[in-house]
Coordinates of C-alpha atoms and ligand atoms in Angstrom, one line a residue:
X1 CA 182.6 106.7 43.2
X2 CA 182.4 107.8 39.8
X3 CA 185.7 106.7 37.4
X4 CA 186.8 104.7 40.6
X5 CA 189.9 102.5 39.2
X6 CA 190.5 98.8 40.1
X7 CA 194.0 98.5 42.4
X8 CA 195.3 95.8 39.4
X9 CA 194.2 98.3 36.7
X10 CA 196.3 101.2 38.6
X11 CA 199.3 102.1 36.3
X12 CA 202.4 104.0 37.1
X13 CA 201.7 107.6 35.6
X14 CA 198.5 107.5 36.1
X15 CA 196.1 109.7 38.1
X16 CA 193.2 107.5 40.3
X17 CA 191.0 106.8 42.4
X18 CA 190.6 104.0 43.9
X19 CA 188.5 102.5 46.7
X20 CA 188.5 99.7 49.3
X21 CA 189.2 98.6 52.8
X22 CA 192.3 99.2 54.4
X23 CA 194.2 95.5 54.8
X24 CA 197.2 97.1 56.9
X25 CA 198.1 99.9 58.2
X26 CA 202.3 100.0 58.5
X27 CA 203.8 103.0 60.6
X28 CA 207.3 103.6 60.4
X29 CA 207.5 106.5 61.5
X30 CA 208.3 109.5 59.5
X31 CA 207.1 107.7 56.8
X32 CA 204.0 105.3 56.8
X33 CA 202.4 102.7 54.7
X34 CA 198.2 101.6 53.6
X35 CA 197.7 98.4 52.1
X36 CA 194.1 99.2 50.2
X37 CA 192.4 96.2 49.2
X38 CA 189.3 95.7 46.4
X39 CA 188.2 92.6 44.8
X40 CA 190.9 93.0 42.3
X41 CA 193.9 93.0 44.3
X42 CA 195.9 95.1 46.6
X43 CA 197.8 98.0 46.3
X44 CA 199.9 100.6 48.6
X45 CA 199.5 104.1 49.6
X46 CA 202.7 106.1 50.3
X47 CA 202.3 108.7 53.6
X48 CA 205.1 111.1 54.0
X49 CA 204.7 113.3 57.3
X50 CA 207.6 115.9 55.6
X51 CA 206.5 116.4 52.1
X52 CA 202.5 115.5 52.8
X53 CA 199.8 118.0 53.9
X54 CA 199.3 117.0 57.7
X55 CA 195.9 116.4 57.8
X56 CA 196.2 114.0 54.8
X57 CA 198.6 111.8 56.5
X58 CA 196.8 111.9 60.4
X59 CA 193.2 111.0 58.1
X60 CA 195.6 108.0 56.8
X61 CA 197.2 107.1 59.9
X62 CA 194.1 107.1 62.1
X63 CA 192.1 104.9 60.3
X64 CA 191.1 101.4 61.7
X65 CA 192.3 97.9 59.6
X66 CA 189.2 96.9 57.6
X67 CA 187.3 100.8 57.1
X68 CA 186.5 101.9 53.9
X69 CA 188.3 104.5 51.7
X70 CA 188.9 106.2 48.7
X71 CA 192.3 107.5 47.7
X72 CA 193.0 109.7 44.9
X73 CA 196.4 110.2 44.1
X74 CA 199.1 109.3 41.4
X75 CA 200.8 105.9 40.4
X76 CA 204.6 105.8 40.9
X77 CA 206.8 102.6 39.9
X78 CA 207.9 101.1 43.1
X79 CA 209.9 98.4 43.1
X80 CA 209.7 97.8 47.2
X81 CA 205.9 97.9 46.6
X82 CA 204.4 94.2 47.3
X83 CA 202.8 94.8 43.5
X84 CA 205.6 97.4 42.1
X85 CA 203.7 100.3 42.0
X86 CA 202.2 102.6 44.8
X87 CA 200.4 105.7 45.5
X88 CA 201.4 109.0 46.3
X89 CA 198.0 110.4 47.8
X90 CA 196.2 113.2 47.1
X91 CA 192.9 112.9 49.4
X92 CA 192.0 110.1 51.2
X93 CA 187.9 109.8 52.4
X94 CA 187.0 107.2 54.6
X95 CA 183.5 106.3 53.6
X96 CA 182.8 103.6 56.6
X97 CA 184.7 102.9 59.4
X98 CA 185.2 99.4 61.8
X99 CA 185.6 99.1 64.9
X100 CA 189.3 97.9 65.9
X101 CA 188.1 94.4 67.5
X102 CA 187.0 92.7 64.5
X103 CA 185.2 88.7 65.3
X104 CA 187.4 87.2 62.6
X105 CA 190.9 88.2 61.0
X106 CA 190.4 88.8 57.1
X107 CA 193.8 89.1 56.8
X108 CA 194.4 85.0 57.7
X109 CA 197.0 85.3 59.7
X110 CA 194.9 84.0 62.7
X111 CA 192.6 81.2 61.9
X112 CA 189.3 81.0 62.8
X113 CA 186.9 78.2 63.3
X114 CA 184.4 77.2 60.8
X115 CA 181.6 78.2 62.9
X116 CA 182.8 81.8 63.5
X117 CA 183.9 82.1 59.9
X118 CA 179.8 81.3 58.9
X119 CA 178.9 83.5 61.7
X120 CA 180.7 86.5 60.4
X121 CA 180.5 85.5 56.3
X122 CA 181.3 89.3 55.0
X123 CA 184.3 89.3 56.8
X124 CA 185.2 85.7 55.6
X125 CA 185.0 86.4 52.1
X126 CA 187.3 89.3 52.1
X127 CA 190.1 86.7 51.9
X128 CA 191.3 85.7 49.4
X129 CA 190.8 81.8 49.5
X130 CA 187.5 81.8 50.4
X131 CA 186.2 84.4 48.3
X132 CA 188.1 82.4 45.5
X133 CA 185.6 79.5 46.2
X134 CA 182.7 81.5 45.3
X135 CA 184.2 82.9 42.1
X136 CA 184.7 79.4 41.5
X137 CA 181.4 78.3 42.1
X138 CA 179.7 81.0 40.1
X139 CA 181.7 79.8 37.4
X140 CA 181.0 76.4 37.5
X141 CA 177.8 77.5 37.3
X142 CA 178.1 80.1 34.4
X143 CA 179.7 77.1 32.7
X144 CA 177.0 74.6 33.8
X145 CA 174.7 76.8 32.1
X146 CA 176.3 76.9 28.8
X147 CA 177.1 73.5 28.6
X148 CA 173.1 72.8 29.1
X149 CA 172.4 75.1 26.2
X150 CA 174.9 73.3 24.4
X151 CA 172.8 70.5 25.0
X152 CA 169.7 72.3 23.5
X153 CA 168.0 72.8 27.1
X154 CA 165.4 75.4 28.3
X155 CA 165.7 76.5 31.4
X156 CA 162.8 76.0 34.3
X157 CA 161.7 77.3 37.8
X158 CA 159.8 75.1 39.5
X159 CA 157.7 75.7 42.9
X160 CA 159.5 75.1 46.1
X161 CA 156.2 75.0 48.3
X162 CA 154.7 71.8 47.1
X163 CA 151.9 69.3 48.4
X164 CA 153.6 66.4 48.4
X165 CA 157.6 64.7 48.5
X166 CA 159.2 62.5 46.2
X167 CA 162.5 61.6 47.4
X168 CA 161.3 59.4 51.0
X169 CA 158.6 60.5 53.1
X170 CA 160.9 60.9 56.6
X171 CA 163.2 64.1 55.2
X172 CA 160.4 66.5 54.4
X173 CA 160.2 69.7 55.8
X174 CA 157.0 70.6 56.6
X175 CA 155.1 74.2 56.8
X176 CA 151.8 75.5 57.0
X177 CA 150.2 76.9 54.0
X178 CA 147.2 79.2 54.4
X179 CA 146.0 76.8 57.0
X180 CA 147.1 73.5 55.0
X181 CA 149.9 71.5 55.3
X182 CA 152.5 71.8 52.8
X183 CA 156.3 70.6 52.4
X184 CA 159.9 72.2 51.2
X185 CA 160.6 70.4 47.9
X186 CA 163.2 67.6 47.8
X187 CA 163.8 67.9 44.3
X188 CA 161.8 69.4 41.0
X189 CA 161.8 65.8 40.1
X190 CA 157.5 65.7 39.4
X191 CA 157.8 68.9 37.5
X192 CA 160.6 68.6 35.4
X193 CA 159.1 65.7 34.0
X194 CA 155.7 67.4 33.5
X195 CA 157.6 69.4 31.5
X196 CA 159.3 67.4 29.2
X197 CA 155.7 66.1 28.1
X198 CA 155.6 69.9 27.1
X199 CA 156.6 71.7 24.5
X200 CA 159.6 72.1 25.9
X201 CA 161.1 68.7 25.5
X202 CA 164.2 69.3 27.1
X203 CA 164.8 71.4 30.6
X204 CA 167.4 71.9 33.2
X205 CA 166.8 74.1 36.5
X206 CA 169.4 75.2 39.1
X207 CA 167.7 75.7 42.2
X208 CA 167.0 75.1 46.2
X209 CA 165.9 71.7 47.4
X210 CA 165.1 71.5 51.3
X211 CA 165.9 67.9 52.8
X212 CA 165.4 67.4 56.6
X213 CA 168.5 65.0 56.4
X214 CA 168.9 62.9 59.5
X215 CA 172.4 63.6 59.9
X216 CA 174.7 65.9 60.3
X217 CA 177.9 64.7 58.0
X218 CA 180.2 67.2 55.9
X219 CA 178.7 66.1 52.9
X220 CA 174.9 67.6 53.9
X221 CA 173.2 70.4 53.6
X222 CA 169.2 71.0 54.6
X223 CA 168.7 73.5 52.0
X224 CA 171.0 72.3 48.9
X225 CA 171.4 73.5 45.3
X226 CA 170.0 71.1 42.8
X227 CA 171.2 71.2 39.0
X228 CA 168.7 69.1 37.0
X229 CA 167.9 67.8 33.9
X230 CA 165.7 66.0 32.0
X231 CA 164.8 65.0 28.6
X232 CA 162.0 63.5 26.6
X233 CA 163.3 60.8 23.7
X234 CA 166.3 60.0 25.5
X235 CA 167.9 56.7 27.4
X236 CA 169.3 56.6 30.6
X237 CA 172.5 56.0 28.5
X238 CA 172.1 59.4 26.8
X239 CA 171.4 61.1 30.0
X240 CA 174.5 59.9 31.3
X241 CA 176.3 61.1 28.5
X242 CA 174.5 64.4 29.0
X243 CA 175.8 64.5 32.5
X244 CA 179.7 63.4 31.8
X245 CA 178.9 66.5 29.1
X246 CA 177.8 68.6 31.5
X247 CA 180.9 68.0 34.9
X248 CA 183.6 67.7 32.5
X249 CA 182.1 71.5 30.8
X250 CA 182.0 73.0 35.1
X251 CA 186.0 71.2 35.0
X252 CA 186.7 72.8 32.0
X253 CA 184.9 76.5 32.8
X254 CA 187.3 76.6 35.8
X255 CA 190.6 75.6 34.4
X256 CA 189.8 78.4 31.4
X257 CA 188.7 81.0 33.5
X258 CA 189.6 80.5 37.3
X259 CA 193.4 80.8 36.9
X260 CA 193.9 83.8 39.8
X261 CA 191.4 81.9 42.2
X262 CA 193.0 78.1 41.4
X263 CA 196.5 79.8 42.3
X264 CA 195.3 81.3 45.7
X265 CA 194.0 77.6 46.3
X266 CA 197.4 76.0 45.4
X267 CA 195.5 74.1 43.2
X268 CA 197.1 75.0 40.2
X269 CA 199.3 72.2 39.7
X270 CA 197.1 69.7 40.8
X271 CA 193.8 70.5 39.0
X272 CA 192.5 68.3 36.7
X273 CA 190.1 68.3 34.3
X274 CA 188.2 64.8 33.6
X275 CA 189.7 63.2 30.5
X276 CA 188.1 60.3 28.2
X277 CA 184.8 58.7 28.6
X278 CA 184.3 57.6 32.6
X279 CA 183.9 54.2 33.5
X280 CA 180.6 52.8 34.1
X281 CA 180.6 49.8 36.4
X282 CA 177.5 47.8 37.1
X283 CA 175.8 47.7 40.5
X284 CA 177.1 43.8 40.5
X285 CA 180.7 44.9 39.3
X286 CA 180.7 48.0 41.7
X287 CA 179.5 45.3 45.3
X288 CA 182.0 42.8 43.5
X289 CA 184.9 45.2 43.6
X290 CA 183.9 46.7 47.1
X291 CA 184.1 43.3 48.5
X292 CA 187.5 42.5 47.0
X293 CA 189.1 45.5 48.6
X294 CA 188.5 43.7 51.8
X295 CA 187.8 47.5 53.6
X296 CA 184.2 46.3 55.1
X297 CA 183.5 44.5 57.5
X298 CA 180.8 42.6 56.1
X299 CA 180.6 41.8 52.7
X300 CA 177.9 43.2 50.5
X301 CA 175.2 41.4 48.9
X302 CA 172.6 42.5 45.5
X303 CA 170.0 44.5 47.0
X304 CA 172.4 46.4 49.7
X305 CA 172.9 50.1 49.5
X306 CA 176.3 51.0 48.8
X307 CA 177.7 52.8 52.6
X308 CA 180.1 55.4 52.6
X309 CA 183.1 53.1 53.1
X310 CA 181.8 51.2 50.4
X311 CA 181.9 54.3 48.1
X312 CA 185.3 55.1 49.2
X313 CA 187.2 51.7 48.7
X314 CA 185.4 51.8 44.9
X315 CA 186.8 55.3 44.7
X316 CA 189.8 54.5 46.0
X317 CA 190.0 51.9 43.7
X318 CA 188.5 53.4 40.3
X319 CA 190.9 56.5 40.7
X320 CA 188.3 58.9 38.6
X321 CA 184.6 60.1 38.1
X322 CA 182.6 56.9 37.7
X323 CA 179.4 55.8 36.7
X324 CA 177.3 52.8 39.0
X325 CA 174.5 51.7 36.7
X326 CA 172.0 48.8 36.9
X327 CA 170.9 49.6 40.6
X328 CA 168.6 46.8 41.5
X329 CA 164.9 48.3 41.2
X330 CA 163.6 47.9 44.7
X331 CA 166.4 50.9 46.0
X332 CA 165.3 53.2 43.2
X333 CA 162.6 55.5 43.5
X334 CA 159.0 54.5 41.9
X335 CA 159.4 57.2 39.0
X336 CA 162.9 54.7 37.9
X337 CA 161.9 52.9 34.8
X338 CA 163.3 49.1 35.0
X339 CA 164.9 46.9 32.6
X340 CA 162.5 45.8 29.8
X341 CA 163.9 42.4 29.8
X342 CA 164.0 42.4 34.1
X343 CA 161.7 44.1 36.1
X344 CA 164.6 43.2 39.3
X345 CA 166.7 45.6 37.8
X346 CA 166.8 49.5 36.8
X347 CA 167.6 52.3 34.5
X348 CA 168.4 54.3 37.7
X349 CA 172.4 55.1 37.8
X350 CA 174.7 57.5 40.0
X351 CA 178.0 59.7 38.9
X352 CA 180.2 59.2 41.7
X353 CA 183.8 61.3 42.2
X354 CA 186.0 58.9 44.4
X355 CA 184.8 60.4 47.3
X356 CA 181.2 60.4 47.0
X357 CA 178.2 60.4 45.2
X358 CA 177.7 63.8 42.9
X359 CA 174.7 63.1 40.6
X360 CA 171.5 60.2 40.6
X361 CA 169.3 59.9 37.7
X362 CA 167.9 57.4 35.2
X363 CA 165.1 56.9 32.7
X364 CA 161.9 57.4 33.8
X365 CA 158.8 55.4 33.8
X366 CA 156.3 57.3 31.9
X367 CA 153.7 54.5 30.9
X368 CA 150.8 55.2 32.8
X369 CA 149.7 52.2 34.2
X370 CA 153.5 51.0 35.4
X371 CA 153.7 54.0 36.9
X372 CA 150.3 54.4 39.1
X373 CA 151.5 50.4 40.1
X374 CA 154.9 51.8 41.3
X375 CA 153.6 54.4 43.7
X376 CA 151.2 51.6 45.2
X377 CA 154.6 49.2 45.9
X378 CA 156.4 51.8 47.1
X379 CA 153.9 52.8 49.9
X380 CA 152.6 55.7 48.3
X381 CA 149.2 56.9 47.5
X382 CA 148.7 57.9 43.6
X383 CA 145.4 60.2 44.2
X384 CA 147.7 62.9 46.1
X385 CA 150.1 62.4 42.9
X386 CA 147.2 63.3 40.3
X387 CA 148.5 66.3 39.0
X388 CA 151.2 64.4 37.8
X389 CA 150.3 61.0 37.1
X390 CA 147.6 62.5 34.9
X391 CA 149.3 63.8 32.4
X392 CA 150.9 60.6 31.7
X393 CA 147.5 59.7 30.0
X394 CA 148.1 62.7 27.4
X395 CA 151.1 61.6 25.7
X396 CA 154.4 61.6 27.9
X397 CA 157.1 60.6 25.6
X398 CA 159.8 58.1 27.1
X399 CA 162.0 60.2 28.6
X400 CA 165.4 60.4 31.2
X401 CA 166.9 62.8 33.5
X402 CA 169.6 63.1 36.8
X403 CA 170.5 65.6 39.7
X404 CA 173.7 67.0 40.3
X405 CA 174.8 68.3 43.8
X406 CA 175.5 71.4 43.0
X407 CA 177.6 71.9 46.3
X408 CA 179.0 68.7 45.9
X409 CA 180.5 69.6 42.9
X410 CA 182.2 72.4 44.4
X411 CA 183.5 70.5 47.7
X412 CA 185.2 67.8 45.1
X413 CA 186.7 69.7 42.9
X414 CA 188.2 72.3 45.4
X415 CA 188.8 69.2 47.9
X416 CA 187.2 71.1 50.3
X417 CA 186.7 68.6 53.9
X418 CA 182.9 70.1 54.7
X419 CA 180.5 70.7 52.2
X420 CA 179.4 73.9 54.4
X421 CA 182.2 75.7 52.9
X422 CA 180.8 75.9 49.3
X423 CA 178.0 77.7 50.8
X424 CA 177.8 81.2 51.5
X425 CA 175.0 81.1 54.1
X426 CA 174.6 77.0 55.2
X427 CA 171.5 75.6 56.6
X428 CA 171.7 72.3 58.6
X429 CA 170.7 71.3 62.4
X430 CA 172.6 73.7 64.2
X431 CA 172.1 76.4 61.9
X432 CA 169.2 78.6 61.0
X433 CA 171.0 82.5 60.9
X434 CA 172.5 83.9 59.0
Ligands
ATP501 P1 213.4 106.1 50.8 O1 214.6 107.0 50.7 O2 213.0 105.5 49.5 O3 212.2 106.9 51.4 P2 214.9 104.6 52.9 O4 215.5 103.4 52.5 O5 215.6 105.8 53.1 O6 213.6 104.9 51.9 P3 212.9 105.0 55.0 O7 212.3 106.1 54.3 O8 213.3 105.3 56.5 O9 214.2 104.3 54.3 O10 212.0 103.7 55.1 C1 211.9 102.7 56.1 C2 211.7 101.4 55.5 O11 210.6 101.4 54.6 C3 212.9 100.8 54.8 O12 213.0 99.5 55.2 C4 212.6 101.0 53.4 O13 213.2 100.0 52.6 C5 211.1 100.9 53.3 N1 210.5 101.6 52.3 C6 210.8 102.9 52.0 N2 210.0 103.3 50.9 C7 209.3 102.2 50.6 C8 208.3 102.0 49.6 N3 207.9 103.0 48.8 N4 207.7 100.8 49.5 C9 208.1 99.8 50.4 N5 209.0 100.0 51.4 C10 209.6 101.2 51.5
AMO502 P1 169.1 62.4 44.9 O1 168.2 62.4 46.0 O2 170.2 61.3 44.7 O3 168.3 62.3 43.5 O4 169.8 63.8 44.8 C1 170.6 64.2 43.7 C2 172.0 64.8 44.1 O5 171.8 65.9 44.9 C3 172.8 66.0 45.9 N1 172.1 66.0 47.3 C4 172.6 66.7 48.3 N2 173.6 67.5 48.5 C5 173.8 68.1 49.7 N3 173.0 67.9 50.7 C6 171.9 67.1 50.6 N4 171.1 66.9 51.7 C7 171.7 66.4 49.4 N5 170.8 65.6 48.9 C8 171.0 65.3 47.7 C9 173.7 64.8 45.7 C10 172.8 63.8 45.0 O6 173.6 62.9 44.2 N6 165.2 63.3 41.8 C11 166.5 62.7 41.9 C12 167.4 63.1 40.7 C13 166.9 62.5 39.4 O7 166.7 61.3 39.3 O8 166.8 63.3 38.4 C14 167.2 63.1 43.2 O9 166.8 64.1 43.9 O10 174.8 65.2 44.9

């Protein structure tokens, strides 16, 4: 495989090799036709029964759509070529074959449903659109990255077998741990603010969180990836600005750098990255507005969760990434500081897109005995939380944070309809392999 060329880097006069699997096979008698395919591109190989040595051209016209090979050959200028240029062969090696009933058709011309396509992922991802989701999310994470060491972050790995939840007690999964009960993690929330008590000051992770969600919607997963930060000596206005910082960076990675993949989406034209400072609505402004787009059935009242046709008429209705602050405390979780001047209402706020909620986060309660109070209204029992509640006695500095939905970023800025298809390998109820 050594000085194997790229099918986009092949040039006319030039002598290569290059290696991939074989997208078509065109036989026109007398003269035939490869399309190899590699992760660059495409490209075609010439096969001339007259002029060719015989067993060259049977080695090329008896191979299976989808095998492996390696051509060596030169680069010719041809203008009837789908990319202009094509191959005159020299050798041909097939290095793997495939069988001739494939499970799904790579080259898209029969669709396939999304179950097989999960079923049968290596086969998905050699086309083109969805493999262009995945370079897509890895730069949205490459850029996600930068943008928190922009910000100064460090970044963590926190344990995923933990003793205890934080995120509601009914969507833990549990497992047995030498003998002792133990759960998935719901979210590094505990550690990452251990940490900012460190040294450290200010973290981010990227990394699993298992949730035993009820339901089985298109916008979750049971094993999701979580992109967190959190920050000592920061508000929960800083940490939203941190997090408008760190989207608008993912928008801004892709529409630099994702040009070939947006194309193959059709989403050149239509991509946008998010411009200006977002809008942040109060809870109260965000049920006010809900209510005057007359889309529920019943209107909303302070203390009501927002439901997903709540969400959309707001989205529908905002037109951009927003911000819903000032949730009223007693929907927040017990590590949400509240307002000094009223303890009915919180720090806690969410990033929405217009079609759903991307990111929660707020600033966190990190006086000692507020805290220890909180778990005890919200049901819970501070002795299991020790390790953490502890160190709030040592010097934890006031401090904010969020989570962002990693996958969730993906599915709304691709507008893809099932968050399953910014996974490579989903989890939820029906799914456990592969
Ligand atoms: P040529 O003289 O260039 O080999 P041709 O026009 O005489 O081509 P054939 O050789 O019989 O015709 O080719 C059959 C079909 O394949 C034609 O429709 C021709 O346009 C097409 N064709 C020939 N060579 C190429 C090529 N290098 N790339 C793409 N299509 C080709
Ligand atoms: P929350 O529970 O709101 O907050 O989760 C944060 C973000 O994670 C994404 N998310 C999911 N994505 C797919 N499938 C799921 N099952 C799923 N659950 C959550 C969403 C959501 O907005 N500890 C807090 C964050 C913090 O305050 O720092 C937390 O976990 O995009």
């Amino acid at each position: 495989m050594q000085n194997r060329t790229f099918t986009a880097d092949a040039a006319p006069g030039d002598e290569v090799t290059v290696a991939g699997w074989v997208h078509e096979v065109r036989d026109l008698g007398g003269i035939a036709f490869l399309i190899v395919r590699d992760k660059s591109g495409k490209i075609q190989i010439k096969l001339e029964e007259d002029s060719m040595d015989d067993e060259l051209v049977e080695t090329g016209l008896d191979v299976a759509r989808e095998s492996v090979i390696s051509v060596s050959g030169s680069v010719k200028e041809e203008p009837r070529a789908p990319t202009d240029v094509e191959i005159l062969p020299e050798s041909i090696e097939v290095l793997a074959e495939s069988d001739t009933e494939l499970p799904l058709d790579p080259s898209g011309k029969v669709d396939a449903e999304l179950s097989t396509r999960l079923d049968n992922r290596t086969l998905d991802l050699r086309k083109g659109e969805v493999k262009a989701v995945f370079e897509i999310r890895s730069e949205i994470l490459r850029s996600v990255r930068a943008a928190f060491r922009d910000l100064g972050c460090t970044e963590i790995n926190t344990p995923k077998i933990v003793a205890t939840g934080t995120e509601g007690g009914t969507e833990l999964f549990p497992i047995t741990y030498f003998g002792e009960e133990a759960f998935m993690n719901q979210s590094p929330q505990l550690f990452k603010q251990l940490m900012v008590g460190s040294g450290l000051e200010r973290v981010f992770e990227i990394g699993p969180i298992f949730r035993a969600e009820e339901h089985n919607t298109p916008r979750h997963l049971n094993e999701a990836t979580s992109i967190d930060f959190e920050s000592a000596f920061v508000d929960h206005t800083e940490a939203m600005d941190a997090c408008e910082h760190v989207v608008k960076s993912a928008y801004e990675g892709v529409a630099a750098n994702c040009e070939s993949a947006l194309e193959t989406l059709g989403l050149t034209e239509e991509f946008e990255v998010p411009d200006g400072e977002l809008p942040r609505l109060t809870y109260e402004e965000a049920i006010e507005r809900i209510n005057a787009t007359g889309e529920l059935d019943e209107q909303l009242v302070w203390g009501d969760d927002l439901p997903t046709e709540g969400e959309r008429a707001l989205g529908d209705d905002v037109g951009s990434h927003y911000f819903i602050t000032d949730w009223p405390s007693e929907i927040k979780p017990f590590y949400i500081k509240d307002h000094d001047d009223d303890e009915q209402l919180s720090t806690g706020f969410d990033m929405m897109h217009p079609r759903m909620e991307l990111v929660s986060g707020g600033q966190r309660e990190h006086r000692y005995e507020h805290l220890v109070a909180g778990f005890e209204q919200q049901g819970l029992d501070p002795d299991q939380f020790e390790y953490y509640t502890k160190m709030f006695k040592y010097g934890m500095p006031p401090h904010a944070g969020w989570g962002l939905g990693g996958e969730r970023l993906v599915m709304t800025m691709l507008g893809l309809e099932n968050i399953r298809e910014a996974v490579l390998f989903p989890r939820d109820r029906q799914r456990l392999s592969p």
